[in-house]
Structure formats: structure tokens, C-alpha cells
Coordinates of C-alpha atoms in Angstrom, one line a residue:
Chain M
X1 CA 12.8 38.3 -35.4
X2 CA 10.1 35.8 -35.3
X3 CA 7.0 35.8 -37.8
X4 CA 4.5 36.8 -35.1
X5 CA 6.6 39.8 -33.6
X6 CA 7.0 40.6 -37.6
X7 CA 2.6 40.5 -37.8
X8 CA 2.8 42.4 -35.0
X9 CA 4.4 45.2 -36.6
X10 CA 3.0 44.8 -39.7
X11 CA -0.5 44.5 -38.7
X12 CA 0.0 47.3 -36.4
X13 CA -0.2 45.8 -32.9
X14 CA 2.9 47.2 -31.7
X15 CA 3.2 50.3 -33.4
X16 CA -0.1 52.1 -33.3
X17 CA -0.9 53.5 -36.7
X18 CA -1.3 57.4 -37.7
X19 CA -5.3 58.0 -37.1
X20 CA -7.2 59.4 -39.9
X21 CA -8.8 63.3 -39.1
X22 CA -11.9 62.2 -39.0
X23 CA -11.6 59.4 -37.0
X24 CA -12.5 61.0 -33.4
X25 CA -15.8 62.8 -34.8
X26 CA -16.7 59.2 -36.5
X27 CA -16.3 57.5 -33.6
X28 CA -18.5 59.8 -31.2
X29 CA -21.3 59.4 -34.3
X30 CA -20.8 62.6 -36.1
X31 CA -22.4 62.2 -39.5
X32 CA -19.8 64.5 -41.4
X33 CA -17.0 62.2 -39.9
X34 CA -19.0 59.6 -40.9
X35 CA -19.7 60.3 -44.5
X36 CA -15.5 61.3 -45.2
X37 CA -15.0 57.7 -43.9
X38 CA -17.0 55.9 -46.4
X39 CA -16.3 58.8 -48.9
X40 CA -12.8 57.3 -48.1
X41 CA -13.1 53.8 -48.5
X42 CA -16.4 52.9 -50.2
X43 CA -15.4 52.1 -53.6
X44 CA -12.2 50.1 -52.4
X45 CA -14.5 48.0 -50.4
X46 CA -17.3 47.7 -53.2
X47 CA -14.4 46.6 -55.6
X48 CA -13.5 43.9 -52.9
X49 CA -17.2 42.9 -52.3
X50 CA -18.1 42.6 -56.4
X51 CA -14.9 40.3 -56.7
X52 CA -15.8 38.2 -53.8
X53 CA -19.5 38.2 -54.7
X54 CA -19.7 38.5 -58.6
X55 CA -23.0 40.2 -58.8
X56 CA -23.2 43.8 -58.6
X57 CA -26.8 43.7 -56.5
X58 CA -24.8 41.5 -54.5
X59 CA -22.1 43.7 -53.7
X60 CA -24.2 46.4 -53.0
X61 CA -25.9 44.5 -50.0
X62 CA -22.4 42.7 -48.6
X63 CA -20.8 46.6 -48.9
X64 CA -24.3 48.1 -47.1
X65 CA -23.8 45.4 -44.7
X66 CA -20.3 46.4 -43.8
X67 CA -20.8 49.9 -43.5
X68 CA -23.7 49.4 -41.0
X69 CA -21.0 47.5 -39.1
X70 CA -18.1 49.0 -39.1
X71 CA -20.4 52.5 -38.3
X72 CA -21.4 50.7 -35.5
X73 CA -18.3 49.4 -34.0
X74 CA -16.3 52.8 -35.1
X75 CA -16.7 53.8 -30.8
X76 CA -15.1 50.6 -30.6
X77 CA -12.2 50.5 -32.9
X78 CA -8.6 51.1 -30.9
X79 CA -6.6 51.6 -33.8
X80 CA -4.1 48.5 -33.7
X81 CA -4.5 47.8 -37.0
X82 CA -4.8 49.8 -40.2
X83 CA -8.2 51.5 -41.2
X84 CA -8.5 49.5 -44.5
X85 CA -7.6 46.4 -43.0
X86 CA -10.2 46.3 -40.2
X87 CA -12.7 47.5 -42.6
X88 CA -11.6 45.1 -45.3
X89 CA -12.0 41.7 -42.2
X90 CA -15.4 43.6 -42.2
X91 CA -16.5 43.8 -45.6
X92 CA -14.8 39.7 -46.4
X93 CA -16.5 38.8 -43.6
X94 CA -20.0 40.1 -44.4
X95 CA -19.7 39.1 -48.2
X96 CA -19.4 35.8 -47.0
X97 CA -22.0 35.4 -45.0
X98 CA -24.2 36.7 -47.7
X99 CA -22.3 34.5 -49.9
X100 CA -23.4 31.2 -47.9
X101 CA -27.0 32.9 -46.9
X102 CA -28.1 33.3 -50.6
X103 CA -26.3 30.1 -52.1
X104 CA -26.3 31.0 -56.0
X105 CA -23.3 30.7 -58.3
X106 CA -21.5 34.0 -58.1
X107 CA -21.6 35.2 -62.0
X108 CA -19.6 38.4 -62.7
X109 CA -20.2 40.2 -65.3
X110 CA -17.5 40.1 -68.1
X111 CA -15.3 43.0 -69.2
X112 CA -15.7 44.8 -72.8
X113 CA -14.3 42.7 -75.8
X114 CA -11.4 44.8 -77.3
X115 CA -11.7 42.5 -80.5
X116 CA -13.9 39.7 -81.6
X117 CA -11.4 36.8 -82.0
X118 CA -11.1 37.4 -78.1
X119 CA -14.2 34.9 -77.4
X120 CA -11.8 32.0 -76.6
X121 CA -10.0 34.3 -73.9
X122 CA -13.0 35.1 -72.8
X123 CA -14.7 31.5 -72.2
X124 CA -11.5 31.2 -70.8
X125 CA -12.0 34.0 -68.1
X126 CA -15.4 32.9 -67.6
X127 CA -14.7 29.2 -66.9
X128 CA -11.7 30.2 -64.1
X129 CA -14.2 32.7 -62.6
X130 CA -17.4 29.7 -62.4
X131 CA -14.6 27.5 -61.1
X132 CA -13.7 29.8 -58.4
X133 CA -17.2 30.7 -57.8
X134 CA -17.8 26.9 -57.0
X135 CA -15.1 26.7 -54.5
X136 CA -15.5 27.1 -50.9
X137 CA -16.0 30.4 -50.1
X138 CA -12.9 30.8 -47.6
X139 CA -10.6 29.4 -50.6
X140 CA -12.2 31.7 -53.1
X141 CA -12.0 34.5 -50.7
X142 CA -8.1 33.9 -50.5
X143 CA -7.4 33.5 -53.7
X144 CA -9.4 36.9 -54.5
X145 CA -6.9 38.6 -52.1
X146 CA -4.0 37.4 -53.3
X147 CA -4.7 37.5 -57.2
X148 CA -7.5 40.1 -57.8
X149 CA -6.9 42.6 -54.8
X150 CA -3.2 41.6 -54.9
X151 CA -3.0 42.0 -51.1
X152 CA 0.6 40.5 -49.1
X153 CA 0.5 37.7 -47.4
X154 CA 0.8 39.9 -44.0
X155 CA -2.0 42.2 -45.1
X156 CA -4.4 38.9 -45.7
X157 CA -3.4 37.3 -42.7
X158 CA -4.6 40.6 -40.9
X159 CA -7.7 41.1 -42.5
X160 CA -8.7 36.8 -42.0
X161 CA -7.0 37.2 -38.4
X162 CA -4.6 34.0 -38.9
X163 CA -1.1 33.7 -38.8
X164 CA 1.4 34.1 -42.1
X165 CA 1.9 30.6 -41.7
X166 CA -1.4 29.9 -41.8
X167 CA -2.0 31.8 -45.1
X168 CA 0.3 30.2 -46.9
X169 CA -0.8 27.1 -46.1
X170 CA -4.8 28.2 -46.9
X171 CA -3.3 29.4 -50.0
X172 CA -1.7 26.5 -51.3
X173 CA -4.5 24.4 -50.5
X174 CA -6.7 26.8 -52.1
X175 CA -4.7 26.4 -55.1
X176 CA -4.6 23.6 -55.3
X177 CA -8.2 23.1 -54.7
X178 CA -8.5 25.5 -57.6
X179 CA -6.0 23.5 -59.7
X180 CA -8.0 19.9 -59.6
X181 CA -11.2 21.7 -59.9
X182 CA -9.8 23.9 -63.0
X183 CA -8.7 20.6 -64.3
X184 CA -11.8 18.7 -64.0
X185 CA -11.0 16.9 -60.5
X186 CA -12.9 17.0 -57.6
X187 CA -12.1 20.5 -55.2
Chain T
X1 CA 13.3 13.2 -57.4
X2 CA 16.7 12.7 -58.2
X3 CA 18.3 9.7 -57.2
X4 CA 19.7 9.7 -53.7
X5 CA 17.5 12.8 -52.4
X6 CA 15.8 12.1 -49.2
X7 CA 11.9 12.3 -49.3
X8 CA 12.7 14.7 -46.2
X9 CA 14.8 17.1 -47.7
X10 CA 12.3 17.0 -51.4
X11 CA 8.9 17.8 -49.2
X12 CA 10.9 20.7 -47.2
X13 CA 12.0 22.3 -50.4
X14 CA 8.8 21.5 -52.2
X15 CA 7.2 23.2 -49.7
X16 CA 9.5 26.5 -50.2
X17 CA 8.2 26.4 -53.9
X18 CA 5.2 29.3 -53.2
X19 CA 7.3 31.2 -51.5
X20 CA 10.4 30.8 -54.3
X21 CA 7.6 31.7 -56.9
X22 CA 6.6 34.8 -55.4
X23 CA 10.4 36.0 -54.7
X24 CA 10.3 36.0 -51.1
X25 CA 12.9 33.6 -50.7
X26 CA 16.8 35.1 -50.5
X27 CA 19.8 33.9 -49.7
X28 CA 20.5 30.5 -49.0
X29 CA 17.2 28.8 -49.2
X30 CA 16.7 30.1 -52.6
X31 CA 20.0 28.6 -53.9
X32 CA 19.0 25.5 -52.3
X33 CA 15.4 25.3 -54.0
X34 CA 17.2 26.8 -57.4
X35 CA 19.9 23.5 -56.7
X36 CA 16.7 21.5 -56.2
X37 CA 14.6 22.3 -58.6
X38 CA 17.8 21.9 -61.3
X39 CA 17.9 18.4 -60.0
X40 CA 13.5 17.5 -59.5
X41 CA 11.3 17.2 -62.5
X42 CA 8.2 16.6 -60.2
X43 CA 9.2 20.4 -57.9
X44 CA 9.7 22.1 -61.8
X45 CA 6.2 20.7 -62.6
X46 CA 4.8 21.8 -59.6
X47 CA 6.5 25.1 -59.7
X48 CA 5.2 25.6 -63.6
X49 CA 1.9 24.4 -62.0
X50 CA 2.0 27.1 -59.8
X51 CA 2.6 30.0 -62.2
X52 CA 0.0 28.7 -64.4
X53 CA -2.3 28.6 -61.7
X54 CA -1.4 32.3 -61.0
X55 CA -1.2 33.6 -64.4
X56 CA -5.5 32.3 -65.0
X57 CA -6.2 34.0 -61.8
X58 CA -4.7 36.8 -62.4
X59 CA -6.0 36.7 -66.1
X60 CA -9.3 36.7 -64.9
X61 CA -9.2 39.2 -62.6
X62 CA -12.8 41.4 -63.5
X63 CA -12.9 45.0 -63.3
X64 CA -16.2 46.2 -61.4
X65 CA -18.4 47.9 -62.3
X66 CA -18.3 51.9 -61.4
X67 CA -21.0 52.5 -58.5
X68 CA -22.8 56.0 -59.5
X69 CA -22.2 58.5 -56.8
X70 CA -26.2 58.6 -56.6
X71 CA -25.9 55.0 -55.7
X72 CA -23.4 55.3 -53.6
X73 CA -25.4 58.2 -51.6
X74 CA -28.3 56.4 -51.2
X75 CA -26.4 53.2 -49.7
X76 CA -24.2 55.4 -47.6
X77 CA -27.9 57.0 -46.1
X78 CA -29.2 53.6 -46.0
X79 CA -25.6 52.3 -44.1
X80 CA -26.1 55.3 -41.5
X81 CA -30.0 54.9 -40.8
X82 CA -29.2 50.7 -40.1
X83 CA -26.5 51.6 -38.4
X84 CA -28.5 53.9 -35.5
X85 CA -29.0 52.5 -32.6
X86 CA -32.7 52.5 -31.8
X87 CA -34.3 53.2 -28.5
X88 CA -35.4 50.1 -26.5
X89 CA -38.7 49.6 -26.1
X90 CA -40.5 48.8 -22.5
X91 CA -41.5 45.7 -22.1
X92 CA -45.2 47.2 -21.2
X93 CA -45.1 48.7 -25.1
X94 CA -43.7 45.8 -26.8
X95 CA -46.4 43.3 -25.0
X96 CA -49.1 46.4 -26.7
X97 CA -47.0 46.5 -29.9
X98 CA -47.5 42.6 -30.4
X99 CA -51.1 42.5 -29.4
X100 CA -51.9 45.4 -32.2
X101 CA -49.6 43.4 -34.6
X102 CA -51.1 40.3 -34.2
X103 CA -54.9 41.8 -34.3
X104 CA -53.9 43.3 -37.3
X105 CA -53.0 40.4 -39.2
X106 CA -55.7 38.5 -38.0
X107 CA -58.4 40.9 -39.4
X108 CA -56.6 40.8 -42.7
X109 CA -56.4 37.3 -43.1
X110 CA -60.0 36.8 -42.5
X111 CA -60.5 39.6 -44.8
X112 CA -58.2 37.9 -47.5
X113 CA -60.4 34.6 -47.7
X114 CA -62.5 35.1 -50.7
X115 CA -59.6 36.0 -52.8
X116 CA -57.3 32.6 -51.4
X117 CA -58.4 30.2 -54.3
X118 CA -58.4 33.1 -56.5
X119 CA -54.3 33.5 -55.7
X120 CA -53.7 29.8 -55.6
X121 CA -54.8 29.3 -59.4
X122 CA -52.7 32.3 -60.0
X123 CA -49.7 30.9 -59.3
X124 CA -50.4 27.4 -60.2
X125 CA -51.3 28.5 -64.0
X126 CA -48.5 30.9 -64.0
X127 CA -46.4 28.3 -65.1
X128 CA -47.4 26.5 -68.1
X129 CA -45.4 23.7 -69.8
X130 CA -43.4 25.3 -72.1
X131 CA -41.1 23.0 -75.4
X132 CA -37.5 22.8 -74.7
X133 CA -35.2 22.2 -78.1
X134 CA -31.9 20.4 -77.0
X135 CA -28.8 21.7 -78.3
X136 CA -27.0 20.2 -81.0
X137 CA -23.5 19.2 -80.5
X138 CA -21.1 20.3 -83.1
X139 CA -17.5 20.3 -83.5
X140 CA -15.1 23.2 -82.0
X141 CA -12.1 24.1 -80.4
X142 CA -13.2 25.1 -76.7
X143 CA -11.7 22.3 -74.6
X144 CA -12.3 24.1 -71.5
X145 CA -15.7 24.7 -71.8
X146 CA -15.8 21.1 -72.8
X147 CA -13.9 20.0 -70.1
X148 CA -16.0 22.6 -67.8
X149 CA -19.5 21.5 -69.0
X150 CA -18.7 17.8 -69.9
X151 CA -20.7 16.8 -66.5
X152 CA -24.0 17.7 -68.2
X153 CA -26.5 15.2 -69.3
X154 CA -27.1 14.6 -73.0
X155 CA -30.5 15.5 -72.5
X156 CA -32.0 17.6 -69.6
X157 CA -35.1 15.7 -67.9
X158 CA -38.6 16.7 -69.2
X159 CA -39.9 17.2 -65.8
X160 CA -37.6 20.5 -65.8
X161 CA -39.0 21.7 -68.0
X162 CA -41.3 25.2 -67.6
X163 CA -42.7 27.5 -69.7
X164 CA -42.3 31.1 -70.1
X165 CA -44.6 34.0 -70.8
X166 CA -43.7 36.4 -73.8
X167 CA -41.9 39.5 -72.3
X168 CA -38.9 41.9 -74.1
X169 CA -36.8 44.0 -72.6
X170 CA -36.7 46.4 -75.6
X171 CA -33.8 48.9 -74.3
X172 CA -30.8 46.4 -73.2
X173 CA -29.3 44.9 -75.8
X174 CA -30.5 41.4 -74.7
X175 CA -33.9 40.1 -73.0
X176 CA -34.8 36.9 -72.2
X177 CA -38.7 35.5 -72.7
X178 CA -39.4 34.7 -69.1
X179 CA -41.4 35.1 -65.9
X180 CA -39.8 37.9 -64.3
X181 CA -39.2 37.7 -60.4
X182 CA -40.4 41.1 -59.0
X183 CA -37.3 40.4 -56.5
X184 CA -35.2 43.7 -55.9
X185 CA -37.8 45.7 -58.7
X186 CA -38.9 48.5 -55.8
X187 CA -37.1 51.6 -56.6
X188 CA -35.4 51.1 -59.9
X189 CA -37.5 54.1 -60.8
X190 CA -34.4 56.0 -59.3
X191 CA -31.4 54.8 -61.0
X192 CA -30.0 55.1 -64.1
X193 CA -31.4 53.7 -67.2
X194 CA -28.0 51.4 -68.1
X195 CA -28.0 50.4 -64.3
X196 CA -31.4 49.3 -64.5
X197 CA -31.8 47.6 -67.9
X198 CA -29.1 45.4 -66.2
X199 CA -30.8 44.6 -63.1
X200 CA -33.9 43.9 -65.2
X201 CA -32.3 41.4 -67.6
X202 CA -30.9 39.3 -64.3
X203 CA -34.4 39.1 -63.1
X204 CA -36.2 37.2 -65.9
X205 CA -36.9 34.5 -63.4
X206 CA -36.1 33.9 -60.7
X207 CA -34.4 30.2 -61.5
X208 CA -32.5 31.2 -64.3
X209 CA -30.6 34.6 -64.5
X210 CA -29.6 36.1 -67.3
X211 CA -25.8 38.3 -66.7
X212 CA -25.5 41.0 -69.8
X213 CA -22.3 42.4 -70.2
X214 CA -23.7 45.5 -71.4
X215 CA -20.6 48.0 -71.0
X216 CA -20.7 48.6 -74.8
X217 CA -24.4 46.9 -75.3
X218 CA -25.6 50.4 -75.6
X219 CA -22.7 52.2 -77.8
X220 CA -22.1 50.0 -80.4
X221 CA -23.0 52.4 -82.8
X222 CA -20.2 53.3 -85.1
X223 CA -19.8 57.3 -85.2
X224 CA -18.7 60.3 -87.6
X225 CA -15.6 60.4 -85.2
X226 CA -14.9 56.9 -85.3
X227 CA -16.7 55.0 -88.1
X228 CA -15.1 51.8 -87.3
X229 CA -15.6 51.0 -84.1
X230 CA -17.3 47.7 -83.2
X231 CA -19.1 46.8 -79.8
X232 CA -19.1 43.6 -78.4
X233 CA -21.4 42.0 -75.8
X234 CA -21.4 39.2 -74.3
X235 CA -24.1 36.7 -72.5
X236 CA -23.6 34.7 -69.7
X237 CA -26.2 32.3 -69.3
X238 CA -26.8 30.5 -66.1
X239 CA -29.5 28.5 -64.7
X240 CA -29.7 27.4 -61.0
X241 CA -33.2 25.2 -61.3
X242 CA -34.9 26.1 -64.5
X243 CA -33.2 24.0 -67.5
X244 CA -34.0 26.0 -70.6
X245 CA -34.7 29.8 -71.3
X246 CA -35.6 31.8 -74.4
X247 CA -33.0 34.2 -75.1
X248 CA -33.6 37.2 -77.8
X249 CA -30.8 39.8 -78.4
X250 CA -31.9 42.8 -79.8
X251 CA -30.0 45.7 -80.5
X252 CA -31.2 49.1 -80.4
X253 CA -33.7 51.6 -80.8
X254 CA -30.6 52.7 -83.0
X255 CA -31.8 55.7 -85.3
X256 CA -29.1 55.4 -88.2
X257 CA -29.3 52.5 -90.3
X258 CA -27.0 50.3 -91.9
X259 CA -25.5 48.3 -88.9
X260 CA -24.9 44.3 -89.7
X261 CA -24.1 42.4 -86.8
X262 CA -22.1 39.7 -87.2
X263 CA -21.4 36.7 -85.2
X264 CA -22.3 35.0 -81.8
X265 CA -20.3 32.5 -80.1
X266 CA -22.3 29.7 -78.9
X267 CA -21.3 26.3 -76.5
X268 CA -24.0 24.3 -76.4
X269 CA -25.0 21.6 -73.4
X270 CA -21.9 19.4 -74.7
X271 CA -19.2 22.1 -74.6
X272 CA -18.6 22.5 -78.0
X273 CA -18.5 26.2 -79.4
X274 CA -19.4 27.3 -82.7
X275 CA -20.1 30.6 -84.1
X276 CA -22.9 31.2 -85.8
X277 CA -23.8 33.8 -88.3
X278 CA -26.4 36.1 -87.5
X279 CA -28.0 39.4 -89.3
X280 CA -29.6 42.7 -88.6
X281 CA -31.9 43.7 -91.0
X282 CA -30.3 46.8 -92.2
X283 CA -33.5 49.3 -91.4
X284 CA -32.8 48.7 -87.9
X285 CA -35.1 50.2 -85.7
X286 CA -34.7 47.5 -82.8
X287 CA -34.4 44.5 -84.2
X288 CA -34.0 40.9 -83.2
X289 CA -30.8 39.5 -83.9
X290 CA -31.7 36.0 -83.2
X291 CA -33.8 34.0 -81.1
X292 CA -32.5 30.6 -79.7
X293 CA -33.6 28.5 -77.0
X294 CA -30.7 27.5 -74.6
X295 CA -29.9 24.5 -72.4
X296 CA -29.7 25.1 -68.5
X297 CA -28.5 23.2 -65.8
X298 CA -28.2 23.8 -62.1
X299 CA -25.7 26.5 -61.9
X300 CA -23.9 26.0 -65.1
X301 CA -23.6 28.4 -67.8
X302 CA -24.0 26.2 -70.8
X303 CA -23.5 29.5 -73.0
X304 CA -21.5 32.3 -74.2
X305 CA -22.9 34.7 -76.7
X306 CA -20.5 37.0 -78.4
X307 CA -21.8 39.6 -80.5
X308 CA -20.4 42.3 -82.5
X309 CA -21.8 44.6 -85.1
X310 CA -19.8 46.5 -87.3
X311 CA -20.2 49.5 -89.7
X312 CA -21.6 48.3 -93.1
X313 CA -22.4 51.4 -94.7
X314 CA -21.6 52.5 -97.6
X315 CA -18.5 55.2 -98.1
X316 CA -17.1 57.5 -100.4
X317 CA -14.8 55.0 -101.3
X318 CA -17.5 52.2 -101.7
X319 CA -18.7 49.6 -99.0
X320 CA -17.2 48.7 -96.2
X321 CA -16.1 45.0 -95.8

């Protein structure tokens, strides 16, 4: 079987996936139906946004943002992919254009300490998460799925709409834009 | 390479190497890039490379932060409003709409004049020219923050310099002394004290943000149930255009006294870390733990503030350590 009949069936273009309950009262606009989808999925995407964005304000807007969209397109949406992954293309998509709009160094905020002597893993943390924030969005973005929202390949190269292929090569050049940058090179 | 190998047959394995790292490989191809990688010190580099790579990611993966369900209410209203598709307007109401619209704005412009000069000085004396003390460098064992931050000048130009008015923060654990950007302030009324100290403390100004990590910054406090417990809290500092900003960590309004905090991490401008002894008066009401002024550069945190504070009062067995 050849990789794009395999993303076919993975991503749901051959076999149509199980529709969610309230999927036909959120499509016709029912605010119920509405409210269990984001109910549903809210957080997930807010994770998603905050790791993509690194501010929680930030996050906020991008997952406002995608909700807005994904409300309005609902009528629209055939089902030949999975709920989470058309809403997740929505929500990367949307965090990255808020991401290029506002232009500032995404700055997460670190975890709780669970000792003191932990500041050097800390700096550490901090100096992989500036030099991700300073790569190219699209890089960072893939690099976020695979590492932070430990996605497949196949469930990344639905939600960015490329091929397998494709992902692993963004993903090895993303690393490797990562690596040089981690290391002091140019990105 | 090992001698012999064709560069053909190293780049098509080398290029298996992701996908032998994350296990997807089977079969024949991953004996042949086990057989290769036996044979190719520059693929076992690469392939060590690649864990490492992996590992930091994966190290650094941050948690975020719970969204109140209140929050999360309100954005999911705010989501469904935007989301409604409004009626179109005629093109004989919009024409009216405009007109009104652009009367309206006339009026209060010519109303504004008197007070223009008035708002210009405002803003041109709001920022005052304020003393910057450079960092000293000292000695310390951070080579990535070194390596990270060893782009930054010596000294930051004096034409970057601002000023900053006097302002606290008194209930997060840290405030900076700055002109706060009334950006995003509207309706913070409505959310939750911890949710809107930190909001607050990123808007000192609106050129250099302040990121608290204030997940313990409020419960430091040792307890009756667990007299030993020790919050942390920690203080990214970035700056996108302003190059220095007073930073003041305060902790409290605690009501029990007898709480000694006791170190903060610092990197200065040339990446070297040091920490640095700091103390809480023991009456603590809120007290400053210690005021320093801090480099800034475009974008670059320059430091890392780690702070603890731990349980000095006395026991029934005598003082703690």
C-alpha cells in the first residue's frame, strides 16, 4: 500500500469517521450542540495554543480565534477527517497567524520548582523554549507537535495538510534548525 | 564513513536515521541502518544528535496553565457571539451609517483641541530618563545561558535607556517599577485574583514584560500540616525595546512570621550565573526581598531569578536549619 492510500485512511478520507452526537445540532447552529463541542475540545486546543504561543493572554486569543472559526465552518465540515484533527489545523493555524501578527518572543511561563538545586535544569528549559520561540514559526509549530503534543507523524501531516513525506522532511530540517540554533549557529 | 561505502548508499541510510530513532523502521531496513551505523561514526553522531535533540524538547515540554471554567465561559460566549453571522446592511444604511460616523468624529475632534498640547506633553514627559546600572560579570557554571546570551553587548547603549515611575504590585510575589501599559487591563475586575496579579506583572510596560511563575508565588508559606515545605518562583525577564527594568520581589502580605528566603539565581548581561543571598526580615508583613536593576535587550531574557523561602522558625526541638 502506498503512503498516500495509508493518509487516506489514516486521516479519514476513505473511511468516514464515527460522528460525534452533537454534531448535526452544531452544525444547523444549535447553541447546546455548540457549547458540548467546545465543552469537548476546549482545553485540548488551549493546551496546544499556550505551547505554540507561550503566553497565556496569547492563547486565549489564538483559542477564541479558532472557536469563532471552526463555529463558523461547523455547516461546512463533511467529516473526512477526525474532529480534533480539523479543529487542531484550525487552532495551529490561527495561533500562527497571531504568532506573526503580534511579533514578540513567545515567553512561557515556567513550571513549579520541585527543589532549589533545580535552577540549572531550569535555565536549561528556559534557553530550549527562547530558542524555539526564535525559530520560524512553521518549524516551531512542528516541533511542538511532535515533542510537546506528541502527535504521529500521520496525525501532523493531517492537521498541516502535507504529505508523511513531507513531515519528515519539515521535521528534520526543523531539527536541525533547532540543533544549530541550540548550539549557537545560525537557524 | 567506512572505507569502501558509497556516498549513495551512506545518504540513503543517513536519511533512514529519524525514522530508525523513532522505531518505525522493521525488517530489513533496520538491520541495514543497525549494519550501518556499526560501521559510520558520522550516522552514530548524528543519530546521538538526534536523541539529544529529542530528549531537550521533550525536557522542556511546559505544562499550561489550567483555564478557570469562568474563563473558559466567557471565551466560549465571546467565540459564539463572533461567530454569528450578522445581517447585511443596505447599501442605502451603510452610506447613512458613514455619514453619522464620520460627523461624529469630526465634532469630537474639534471639540478635543484645547486639550491636544495638553496630551502631547503628557506623553512626552511620561518618560523621563531614568540611570541604568550594568551588570557585573562574575564567574559560574551556566554555559548555556552563556552560550545563549553571549551575543549581547558589554554595555547596552545610553540612548535606550528610559526611566520608570515608582509603581508595586503589592499581592504577586514580584512587581516590577515601570510604566504600566493599560493594554488588555479592561475587565480584569472579573477574574480571579492569581489570574490577574499575573496578567498585571506582564504589563509593566509595554517594552519590557515581566513572566512570573507564580504557581507557588502565593503558597509558599510553610504549614502546621507540612512545616517544611519550600516554594519556589521563578522570574523570567525579557525585554523587546526597553534595555533595563527595576525589578522588586516581594513576598507576601504573609500573616505568620518567621519566613527567611533564601537565594536567587541571577545571569547577568554576560551569561554568567551566580546566586546571590538574599533576606526577609523576619516580621514579614510584605516585604522586599531585594531590589536590582536588570539588563535588557531586544527579546532576550538576560535573567533568571530563583527564589525559595523556607521555614526558619523555631521548634520544639530548636531552630530549624
Amino acid at each position: 500500500m502506498d503512503e498516500i492510500a495509508v493518509m487516506q485512511i489514516l486521516t479519514g478520507k476513505v473511511t468516514r469517521q464515527e460522528e460525534p452526537g452533537w454534531l448535526a445540532g452544531a452544525r444547523t447552529g444549535q447553541q447546546e450542540a455548540l457549547e458540548q463541542f467546545y465543552q469537548d475540545y476546549h482545553a485540548q486546543v488551549y493546551r496546544l495554543c499556550y505551547r505554540l504561543l507561550g503566553r497565556s493572554d496569547d492563547a486565549e486569543d489564538a483559542m477564541q480565534a479558532a472557536f469563532v472559526r471552526a463555529f463558523r465552518a461547523l455547516p461546512k465540515f463533511r467529516g473526512d477527517c477526525a474532529v480534533r484533527t480539523w479543529l487542531y489545523r484550525i487552532a495551529v493555524n490561527e495561533a500562527l497567524t497571531l504568532q506573526r501578527r503580534r511579533r514578540h518572543t513567545p515567553t512561557d511561563l515556567p513550571d513549579s520548582l520541585p527543589t532549589a538545586d533545580a535552577a540549572l535544569r531550569i535555565t536549561e528549559r528556559i534557553v530550549v523554549r527562547e530558542t524555539l520561540a526564535q525559530m520560524r514559526p512553521d518549524q516551531r509549530a512542528l516541533l511542538v507537535l511532535l515533542y510537546w503534543e506528541e502527535m504521529s507523524y500521520e496525525e501532523i501531516a493531517a492537521i498541516l495538510e502535507i504529505s508523511l513525506s513531507a513531515v519528515k522532511m519539515r521535521l528534520n530540517r526543523a531539527r536541525n534548525a533547532f540543533q544549530k540554533r541550540y548550539e549557537g549557529g545560525e537557524g | 564513513m567506512a572505507f569502501g561505502m558509497s556516498q549513495w548508499r551512506h545518504r540513503r541510510l543517513a536519511a533512514l536515521l529519524p525514522a530508525y530513532h523513532s522505531g518505525e523502521l522493521s525488517g530489513q531496513k533496520q538491520k541495514a541502518v543497525e549494519q550501518h551505523l556499526a560501521e559510520c561514526a558520522a550516522c552514530r553522531a548524528s543519530l546521538q544528535r538526534l536523541a539529544q535533540t529529542g530528549h531537550l524538547l521533550s525536557a522542556a515540554r511546559p505544562d499550561s496553565p489550567a483555564l478557570p471554567a469562568e474563563r473558559a465561559e466567557a471565551l466560549f460566549q465571546r467565540a459564539l457571539a463572533a461567530s454569528q453571522i450578522r445581517p447585511k446592511a443596505t447599501v442605502g444604511r451603510r452610506i447613512a451609517a458613514l455619514s453619522l460616523s464620520a460627523a461624529c468624529l469630526g465634532l469630537l475632534l474639534w471639540l478635543a483641541r484645547p486639550l491636544m498640547p495638553a496630551i502631547r506633553g503628557v506623553v512626552k514627559n511620561s518618560m523621563p530618563t531614568g540611570e541604568t546600572s550594568p551588570l557585573t560579570a562574575q564567574s559560574g557554571a551556566f554555559p548555556a545561558v552563556k552560550q545563549h546570551l553571549s551575543h549581547l553587548p558589554e554595555k547596552i547603549p545610553s540612548q535606550k535607556t528610559a526611566g520608570y515611575a515608582e509603581a508595586s504590585h503589592r499581592f504577586s510575589s514580584v512587581s516590577g517599577l515601570g510604566k504600566r501599559s493599560p493594554r488588555r487591563l479592561a475587565g480584569s475586575e472579573r477574574i480571579e485574583p492569581r489570574r490577574r496579579m499575573r496578567r498585571e506583572t506582564s504589563q509593566i510596560h509595554e517594552s519590557a514584560r515581566l513572566e512570573v511563575a507564580a504557581e507557588n508565588a502565593v503558597s509558599p508559606i510553610p504549614t502546621a500540616q507540612s512545616p517544611a515545605a519550600q516554594g519556589h518562583l521563578v522570574v523570567i525577564m525579557t525585554g523587546e525595546t526597553t534595555p533595563s527594568l527595576h525589578v522588586t520581589v516581594t513576598i507576601g502580605p504573609q500573616t505568620q512570621p518567621g519566613f527567611t528566603q533564601v537565594s536567587a539565581f541571577r545571569s547577568d548581561d554576560q551569561g554568567n550565573g551566580a546566586w546571590k543571598q538574599c533576606t526577609i526580615r523576619d516580621d514579614l508583613q510584605a516585604e522586599t526581598v531585594t531590589t536590582t536593576q536588570y539588563q535588557f535587550m531586544d527579546g532576550q531574557p538576560v535573567a533568571c531569578l530563583a527564589l525559595e523561602t523556607r521555614d526558619n522558625r523555631p521548634t520544639e526541638k530548636g531552630d530549624r536549619p
